[in-house]
Short mmCIF file of C-alpha atoms in Angstrom, two decimals:
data_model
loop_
_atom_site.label_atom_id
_atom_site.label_comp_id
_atom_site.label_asym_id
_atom_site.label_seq_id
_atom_site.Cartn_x
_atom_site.Cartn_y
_atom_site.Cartn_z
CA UNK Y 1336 33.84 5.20 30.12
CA UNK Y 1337 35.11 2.01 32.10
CA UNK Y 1338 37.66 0.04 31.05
CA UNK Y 1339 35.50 -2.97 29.93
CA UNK Y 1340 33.41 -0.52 27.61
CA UNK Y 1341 36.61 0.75 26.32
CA UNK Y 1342 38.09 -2.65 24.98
CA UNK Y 1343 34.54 -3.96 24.03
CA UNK Y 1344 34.87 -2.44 20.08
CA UNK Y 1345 38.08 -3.66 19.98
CA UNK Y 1346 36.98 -7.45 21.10
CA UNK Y 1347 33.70 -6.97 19.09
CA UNK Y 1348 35.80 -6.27 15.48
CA UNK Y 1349 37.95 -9.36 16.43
CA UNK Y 1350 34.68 -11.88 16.66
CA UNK Y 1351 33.23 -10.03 13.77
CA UNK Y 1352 36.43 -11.11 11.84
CA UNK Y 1353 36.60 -14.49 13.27
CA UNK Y 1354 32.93 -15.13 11.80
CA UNK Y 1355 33.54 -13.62 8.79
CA UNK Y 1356 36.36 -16.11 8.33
CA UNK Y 1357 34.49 -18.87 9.42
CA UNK Y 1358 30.94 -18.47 7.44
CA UNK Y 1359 31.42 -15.78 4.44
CA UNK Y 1360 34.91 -15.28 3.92
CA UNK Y 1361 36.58 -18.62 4.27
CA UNK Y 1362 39.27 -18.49 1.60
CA UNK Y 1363 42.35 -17.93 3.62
CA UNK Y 1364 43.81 -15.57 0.64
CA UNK Y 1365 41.78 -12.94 1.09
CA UNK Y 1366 42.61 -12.98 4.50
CA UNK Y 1367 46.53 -13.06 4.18
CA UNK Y 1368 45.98 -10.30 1.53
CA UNK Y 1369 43.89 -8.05 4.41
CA UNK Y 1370 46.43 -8.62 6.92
CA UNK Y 1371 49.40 -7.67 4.58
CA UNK Y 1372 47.32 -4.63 2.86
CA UNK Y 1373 47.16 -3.54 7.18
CA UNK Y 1374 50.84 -4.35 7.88
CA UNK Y 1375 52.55 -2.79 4.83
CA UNK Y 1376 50.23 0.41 3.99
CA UNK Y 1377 47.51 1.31 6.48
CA UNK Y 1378 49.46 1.28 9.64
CA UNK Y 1379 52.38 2.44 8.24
CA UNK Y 1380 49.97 5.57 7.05
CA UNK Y 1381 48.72 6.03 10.68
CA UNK Y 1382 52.14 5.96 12.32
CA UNK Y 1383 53.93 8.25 10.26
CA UNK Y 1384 51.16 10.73 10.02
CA UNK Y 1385 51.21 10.91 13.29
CA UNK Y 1386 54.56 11.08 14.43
CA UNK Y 1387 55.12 13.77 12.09
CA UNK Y 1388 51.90 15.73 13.36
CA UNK Y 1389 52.83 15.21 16.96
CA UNK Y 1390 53.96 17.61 20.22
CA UNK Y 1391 56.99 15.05 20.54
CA UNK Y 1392 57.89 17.08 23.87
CA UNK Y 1393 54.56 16.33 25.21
CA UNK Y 1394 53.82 13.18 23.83
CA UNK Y 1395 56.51 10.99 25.33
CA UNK Y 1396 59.32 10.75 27.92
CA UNK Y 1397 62.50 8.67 28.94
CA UNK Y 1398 60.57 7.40 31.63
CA UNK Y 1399 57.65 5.58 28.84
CA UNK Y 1400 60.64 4.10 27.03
CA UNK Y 1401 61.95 2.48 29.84
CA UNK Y 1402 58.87 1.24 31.52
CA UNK Y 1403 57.86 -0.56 28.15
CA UNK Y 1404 61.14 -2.10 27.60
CA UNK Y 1405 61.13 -2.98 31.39
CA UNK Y 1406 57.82 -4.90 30.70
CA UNK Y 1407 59.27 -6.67 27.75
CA UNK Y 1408 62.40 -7.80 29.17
CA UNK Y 1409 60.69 -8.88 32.17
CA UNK Y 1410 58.05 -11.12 29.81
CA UNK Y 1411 61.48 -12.80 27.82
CA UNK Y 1412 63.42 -13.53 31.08
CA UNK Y 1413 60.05 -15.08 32.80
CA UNK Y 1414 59.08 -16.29 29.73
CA UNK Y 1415 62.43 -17.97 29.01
CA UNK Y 1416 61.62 -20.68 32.11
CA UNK Y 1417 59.97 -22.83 30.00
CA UNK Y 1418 62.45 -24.87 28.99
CA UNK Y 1419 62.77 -26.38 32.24
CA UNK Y 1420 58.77 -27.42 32.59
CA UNK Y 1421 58.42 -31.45 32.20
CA UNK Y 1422 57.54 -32.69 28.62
CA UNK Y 1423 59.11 -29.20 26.50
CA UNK Y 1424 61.22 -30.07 23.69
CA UNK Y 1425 63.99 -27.13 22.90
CA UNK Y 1426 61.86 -25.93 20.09
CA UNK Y 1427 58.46 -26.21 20.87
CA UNK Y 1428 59.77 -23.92 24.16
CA UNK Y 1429 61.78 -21.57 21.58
CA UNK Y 1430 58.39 -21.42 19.69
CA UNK Y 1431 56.30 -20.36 22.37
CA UNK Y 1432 58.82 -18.47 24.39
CA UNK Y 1433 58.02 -14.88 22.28
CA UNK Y 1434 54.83 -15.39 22.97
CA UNK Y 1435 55.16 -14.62 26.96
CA UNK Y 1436 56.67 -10.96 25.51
CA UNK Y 1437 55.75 -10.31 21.79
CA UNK Y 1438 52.34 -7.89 21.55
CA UNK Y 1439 50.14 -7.32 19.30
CA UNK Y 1440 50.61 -4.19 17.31
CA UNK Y 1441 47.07 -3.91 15.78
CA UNK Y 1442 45.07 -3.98 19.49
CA UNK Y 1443 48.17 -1.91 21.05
CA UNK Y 1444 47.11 0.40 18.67
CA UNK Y 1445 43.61 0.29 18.45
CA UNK Y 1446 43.41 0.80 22.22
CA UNK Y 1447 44.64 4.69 22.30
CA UNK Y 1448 43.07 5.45 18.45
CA UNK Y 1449 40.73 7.58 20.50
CA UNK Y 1450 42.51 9.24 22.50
CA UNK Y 1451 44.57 11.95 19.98
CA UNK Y 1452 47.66 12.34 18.29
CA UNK Y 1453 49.88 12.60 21.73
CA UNK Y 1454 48.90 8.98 22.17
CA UNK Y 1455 49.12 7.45 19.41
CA UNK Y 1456 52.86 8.89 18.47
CA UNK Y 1457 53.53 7.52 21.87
CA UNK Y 1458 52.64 4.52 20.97
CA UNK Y 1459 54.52 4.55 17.75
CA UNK Y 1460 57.19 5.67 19.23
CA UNK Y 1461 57.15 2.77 21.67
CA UNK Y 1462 56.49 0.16 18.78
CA UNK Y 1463 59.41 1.64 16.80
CA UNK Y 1464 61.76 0.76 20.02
CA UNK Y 1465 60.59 -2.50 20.49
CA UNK Y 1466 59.69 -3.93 17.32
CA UNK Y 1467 63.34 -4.59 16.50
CA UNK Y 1468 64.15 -5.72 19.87
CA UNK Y 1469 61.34 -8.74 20.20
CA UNK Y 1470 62.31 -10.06 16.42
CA UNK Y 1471 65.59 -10.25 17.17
CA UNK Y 1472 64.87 -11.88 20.67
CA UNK Y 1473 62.23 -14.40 18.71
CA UNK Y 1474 64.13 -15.39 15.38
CA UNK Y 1475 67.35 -15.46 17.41
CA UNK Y 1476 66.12 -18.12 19.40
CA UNK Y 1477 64.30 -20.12 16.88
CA UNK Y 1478 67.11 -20.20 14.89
CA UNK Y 1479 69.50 -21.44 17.71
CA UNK Y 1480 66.99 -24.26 18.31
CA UNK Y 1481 66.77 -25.40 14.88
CA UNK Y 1482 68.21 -29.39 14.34
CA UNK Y 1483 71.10 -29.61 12.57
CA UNK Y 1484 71.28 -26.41 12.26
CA UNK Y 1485 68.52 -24.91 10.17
CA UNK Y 1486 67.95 -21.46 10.23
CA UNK Y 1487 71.22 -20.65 11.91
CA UNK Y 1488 73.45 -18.14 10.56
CA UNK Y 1489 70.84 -15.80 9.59
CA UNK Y 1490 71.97 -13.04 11.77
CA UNK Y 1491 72.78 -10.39 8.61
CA UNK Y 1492 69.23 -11.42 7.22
CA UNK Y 1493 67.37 -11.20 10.52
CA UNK Y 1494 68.89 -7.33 10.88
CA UNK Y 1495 67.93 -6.75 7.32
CA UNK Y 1496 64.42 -7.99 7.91
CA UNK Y 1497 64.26 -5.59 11.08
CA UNK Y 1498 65.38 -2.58 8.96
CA UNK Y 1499 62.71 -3.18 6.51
CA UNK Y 1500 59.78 -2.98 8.88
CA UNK Y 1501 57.23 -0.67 7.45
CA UNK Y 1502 56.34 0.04 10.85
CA UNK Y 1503 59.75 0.85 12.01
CA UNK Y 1504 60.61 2.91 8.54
CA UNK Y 1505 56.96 4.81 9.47
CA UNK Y 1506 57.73 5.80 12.74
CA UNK Y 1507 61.33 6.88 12.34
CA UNK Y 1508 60.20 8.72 9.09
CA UNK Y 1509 57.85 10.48 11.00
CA UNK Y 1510 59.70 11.33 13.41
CA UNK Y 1511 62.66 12.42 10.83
CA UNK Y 1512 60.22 14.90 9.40
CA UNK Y 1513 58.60 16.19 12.71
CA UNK Y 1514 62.38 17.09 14.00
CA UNK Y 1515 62.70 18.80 10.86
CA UNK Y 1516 59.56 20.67 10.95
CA UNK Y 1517 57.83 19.23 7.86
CA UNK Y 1518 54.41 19.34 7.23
CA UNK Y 1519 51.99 17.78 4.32
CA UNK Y 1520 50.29 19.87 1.59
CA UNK Y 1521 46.55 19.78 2.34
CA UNK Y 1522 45.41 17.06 -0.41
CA UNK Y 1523 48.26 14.81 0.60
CA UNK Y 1524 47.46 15.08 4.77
CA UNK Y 1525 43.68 14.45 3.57
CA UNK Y 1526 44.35 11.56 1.19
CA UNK Y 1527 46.60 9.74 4.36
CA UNK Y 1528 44.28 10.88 6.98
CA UNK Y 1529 41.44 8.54 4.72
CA UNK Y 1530 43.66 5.52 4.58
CA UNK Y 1531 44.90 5.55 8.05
CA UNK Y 1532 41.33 5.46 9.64
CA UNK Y 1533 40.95 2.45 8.12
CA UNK Y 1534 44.16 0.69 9.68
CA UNK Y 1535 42.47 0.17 12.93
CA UNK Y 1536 39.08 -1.53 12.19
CA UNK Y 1537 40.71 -3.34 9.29
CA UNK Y 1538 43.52 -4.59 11.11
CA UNK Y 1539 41.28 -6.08 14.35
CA UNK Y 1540 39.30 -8.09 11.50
CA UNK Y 1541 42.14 -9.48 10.51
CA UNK Y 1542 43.44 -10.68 13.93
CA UNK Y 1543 40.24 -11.80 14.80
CA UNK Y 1544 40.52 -14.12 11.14
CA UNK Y 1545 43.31 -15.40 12.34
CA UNK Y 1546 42.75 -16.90 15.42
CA UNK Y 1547 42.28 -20.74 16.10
CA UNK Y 1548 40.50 -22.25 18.81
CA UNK Y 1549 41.72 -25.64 18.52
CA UNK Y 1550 42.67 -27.10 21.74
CA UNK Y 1551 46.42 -27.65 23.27
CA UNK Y 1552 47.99 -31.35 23.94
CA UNK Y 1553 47.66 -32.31 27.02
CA UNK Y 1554 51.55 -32.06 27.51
CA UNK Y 1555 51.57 -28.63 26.09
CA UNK Y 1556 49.09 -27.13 28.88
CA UNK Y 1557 51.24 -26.23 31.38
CA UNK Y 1558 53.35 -24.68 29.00
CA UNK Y 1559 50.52 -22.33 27.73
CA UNK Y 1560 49.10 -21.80 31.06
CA UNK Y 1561 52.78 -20.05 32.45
CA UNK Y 1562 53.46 -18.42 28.90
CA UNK Y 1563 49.63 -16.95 29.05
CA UNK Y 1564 50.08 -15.99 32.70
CA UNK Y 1565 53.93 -14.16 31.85
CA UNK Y 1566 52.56 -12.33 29.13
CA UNK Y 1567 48.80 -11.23 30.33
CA UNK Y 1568 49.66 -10.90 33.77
CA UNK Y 1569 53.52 -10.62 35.04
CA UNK Y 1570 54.01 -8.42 31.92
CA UNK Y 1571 51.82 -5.32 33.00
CA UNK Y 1572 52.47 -5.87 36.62
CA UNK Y 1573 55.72 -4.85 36.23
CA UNK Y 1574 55.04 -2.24 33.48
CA UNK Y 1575 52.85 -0.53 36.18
CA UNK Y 1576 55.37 -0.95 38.86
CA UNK Y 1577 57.96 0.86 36.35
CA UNK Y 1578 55.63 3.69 36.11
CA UNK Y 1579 54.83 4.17 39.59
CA UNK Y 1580 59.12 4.00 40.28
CA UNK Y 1581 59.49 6.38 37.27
CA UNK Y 1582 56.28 8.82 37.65
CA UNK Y 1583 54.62 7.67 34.73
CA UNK Y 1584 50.73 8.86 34.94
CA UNK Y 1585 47.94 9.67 33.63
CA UNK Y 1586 47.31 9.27 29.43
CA UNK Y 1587 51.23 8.40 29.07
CA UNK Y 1588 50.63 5.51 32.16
CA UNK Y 1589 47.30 4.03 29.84
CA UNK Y 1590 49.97 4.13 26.69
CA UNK Y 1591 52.48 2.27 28.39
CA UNK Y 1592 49.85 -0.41 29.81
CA UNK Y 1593 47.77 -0.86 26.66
CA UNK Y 1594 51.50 -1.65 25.53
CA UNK Y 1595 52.13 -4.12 28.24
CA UNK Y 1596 48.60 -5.91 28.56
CA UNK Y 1597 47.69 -6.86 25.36
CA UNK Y 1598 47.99 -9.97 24.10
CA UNK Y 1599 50.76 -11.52 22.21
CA UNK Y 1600 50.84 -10.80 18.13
CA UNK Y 1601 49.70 -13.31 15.74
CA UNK Y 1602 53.02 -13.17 13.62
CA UNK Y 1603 54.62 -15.00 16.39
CA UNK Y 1604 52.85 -17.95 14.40
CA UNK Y 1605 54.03 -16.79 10.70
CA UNK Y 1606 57.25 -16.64 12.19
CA UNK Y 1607 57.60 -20.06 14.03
CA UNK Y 1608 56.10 -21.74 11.02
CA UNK Y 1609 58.64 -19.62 8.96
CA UNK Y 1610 61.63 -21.51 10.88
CA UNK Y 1611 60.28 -24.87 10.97
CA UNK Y 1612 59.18 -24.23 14.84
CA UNK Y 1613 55.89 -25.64 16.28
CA UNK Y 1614 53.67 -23.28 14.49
CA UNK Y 1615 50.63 -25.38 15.69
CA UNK Y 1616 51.62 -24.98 19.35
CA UNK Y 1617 52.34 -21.12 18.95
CA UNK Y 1618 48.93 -20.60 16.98
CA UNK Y 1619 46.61 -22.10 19.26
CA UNK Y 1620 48.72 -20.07 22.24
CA UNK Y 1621 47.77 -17.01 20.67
CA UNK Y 1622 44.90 -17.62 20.24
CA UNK Y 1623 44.26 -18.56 23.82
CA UNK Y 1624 45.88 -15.68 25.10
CA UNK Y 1625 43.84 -13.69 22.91
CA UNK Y 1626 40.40 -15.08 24.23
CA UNK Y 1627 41.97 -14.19 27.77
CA UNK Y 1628 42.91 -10.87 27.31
CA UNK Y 1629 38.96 -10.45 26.72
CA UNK Y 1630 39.05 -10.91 31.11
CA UNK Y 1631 41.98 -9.53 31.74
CA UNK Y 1632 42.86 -6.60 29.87
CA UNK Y 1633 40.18 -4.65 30.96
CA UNK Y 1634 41.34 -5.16 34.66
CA UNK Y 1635 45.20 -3.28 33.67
CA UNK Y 1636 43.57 -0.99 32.11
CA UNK Y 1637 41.44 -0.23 35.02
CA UNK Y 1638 44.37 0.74 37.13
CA UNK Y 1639 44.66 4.15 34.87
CA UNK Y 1640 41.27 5.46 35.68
#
């Protein structure tokens, strides 16, 4: 299968959400209900019933770790030029800045649901490294931008929040009871097998609810042009240069770009709006870099074949 067929479910649940929203569905409830329902239970299920399932010796490597968290420091110290482009106030560039190196979880996902366990407890275990590392990147700098200093000195809290992540709690609780050899009684394996096949078709709905496609400001163009370009483009370049440098192939090198490539997550939004950033900015952004990804994420993932 090409890599254009490969992505085209994935694309196809987001437009199916994104009518649904728009012409049966519209009361934005149900939607924040979905989405929360996805982020607390169902992909929580799917990454800790994987980890623990997994060949962790064949899964993963040093060498995955470090080419992912080579992408995503490449994305926030690209990304982190936008405060010198004409016309960006400190916040609106704080706002959109994790968006040239946040990703979203759901598609990251979604991407290497077919291809077995190995892959996807890669990819949890990559998520699990990460995850803390963007929020604390993104709140960090929203909360240094705020006037007068809102949202500053919430260092303690913004640790806290990271702790709490079901997906982090998931993944290390997975791996906790892989280590230590556990397994699931048969009903219990059966009853989360059920709920985490629904994560992945449930969760693209709910992405594909959420995006707007309002346009940008005229001021705000540029902005989203070099943040879209950093995150969809610079990002997996250098994600497949790391592999190449580190011998990275094969499934493990199509983890570590569907990692890279994917657009940036739509809590980037919840979170600027959260911290009295430019939420509007960061929502159409995503949005935009969503509809992009369409193009471009195929073409990354090409380079696995």
């Amino acid at each position: 299968m090409n890599a254009a067929a490969l992505v085209l479910p994935e694309f196809a649940l987001l437009l199916i959400g994104l009518l649904l929203r728009r012409y049966a569905w519209r009361s934005p409830t149900f939607w924040v209900d979905l989405e929360r329902l996805v982020y607390f239970v169902l992909f929580p299920v799917l990454l800790f019933r994987t980890t623990l399932s997994a060949d962790l010796a064949a899964a993963g490597s040093g060498g995955v770790v470090l080419a992912a968290l080579g992408a995503t420091g490449a994305g926030a110290l690209l990304g982190a030029a936008v405060r010198w482009l004409p016309g960006v106030d400190r916040m609106t560039a704080a706002s959109g800045w994790q968006t040239a190196f946040r990703f979203n979880t759901f598609i990251a996902l979604a991407l290497v649901d077919d291809l077995g366990v190995a892959a996807l407890a890669l990819m949890g275990v990559l998520l699990g490294v990460t995850i803390p590392l963007v929020n604390v990147l993104a709140v960090t700098a929203l909360a240094r931008s705020a006037p007068d200093g809102a949202g500053r000195g919430r260092g303690p809290g913004v640790l806290a929040a990271v702790a709490r992540n079901p997906l982090i709690i998931a993944t290390v609780a997975g791996l906790g009871g892989n280590l230590l050899g556990l397994t699931l009684p048969s009903p219990v394996d059966a009853t989360l097998s059920r709920l985490a096949a629904a994560a992945v078709p449930l969760g693209l709905l709910a992405v594909g609810a959420a995006l707007r496609l309002g346009g940008l400001p005229r001021g705000q163009r540029l902005m989203a042009a070099y943040l879209g370009a950093v995150k969809l483009l610079a990002v997996p370049a250098v994600a497949l240069g790391l592999c190449a440098l580190l011998g990275v192939d094969g499934e493990q090198r199509f983890v570590v770009l569907a990692f890279a490539a994917v657009p940036p997550a739509t809590a980037a939004y919840v979170l600027a709006a959260r911290m009295n950033g430019n939420g509007t900015f960061v929502a159409a952004q995503v949005s935009a870099a969503t509809t992009a990804a369409l193009l471009t994420l195929p073409l990354w993932l090409a380079f696995t074949a």
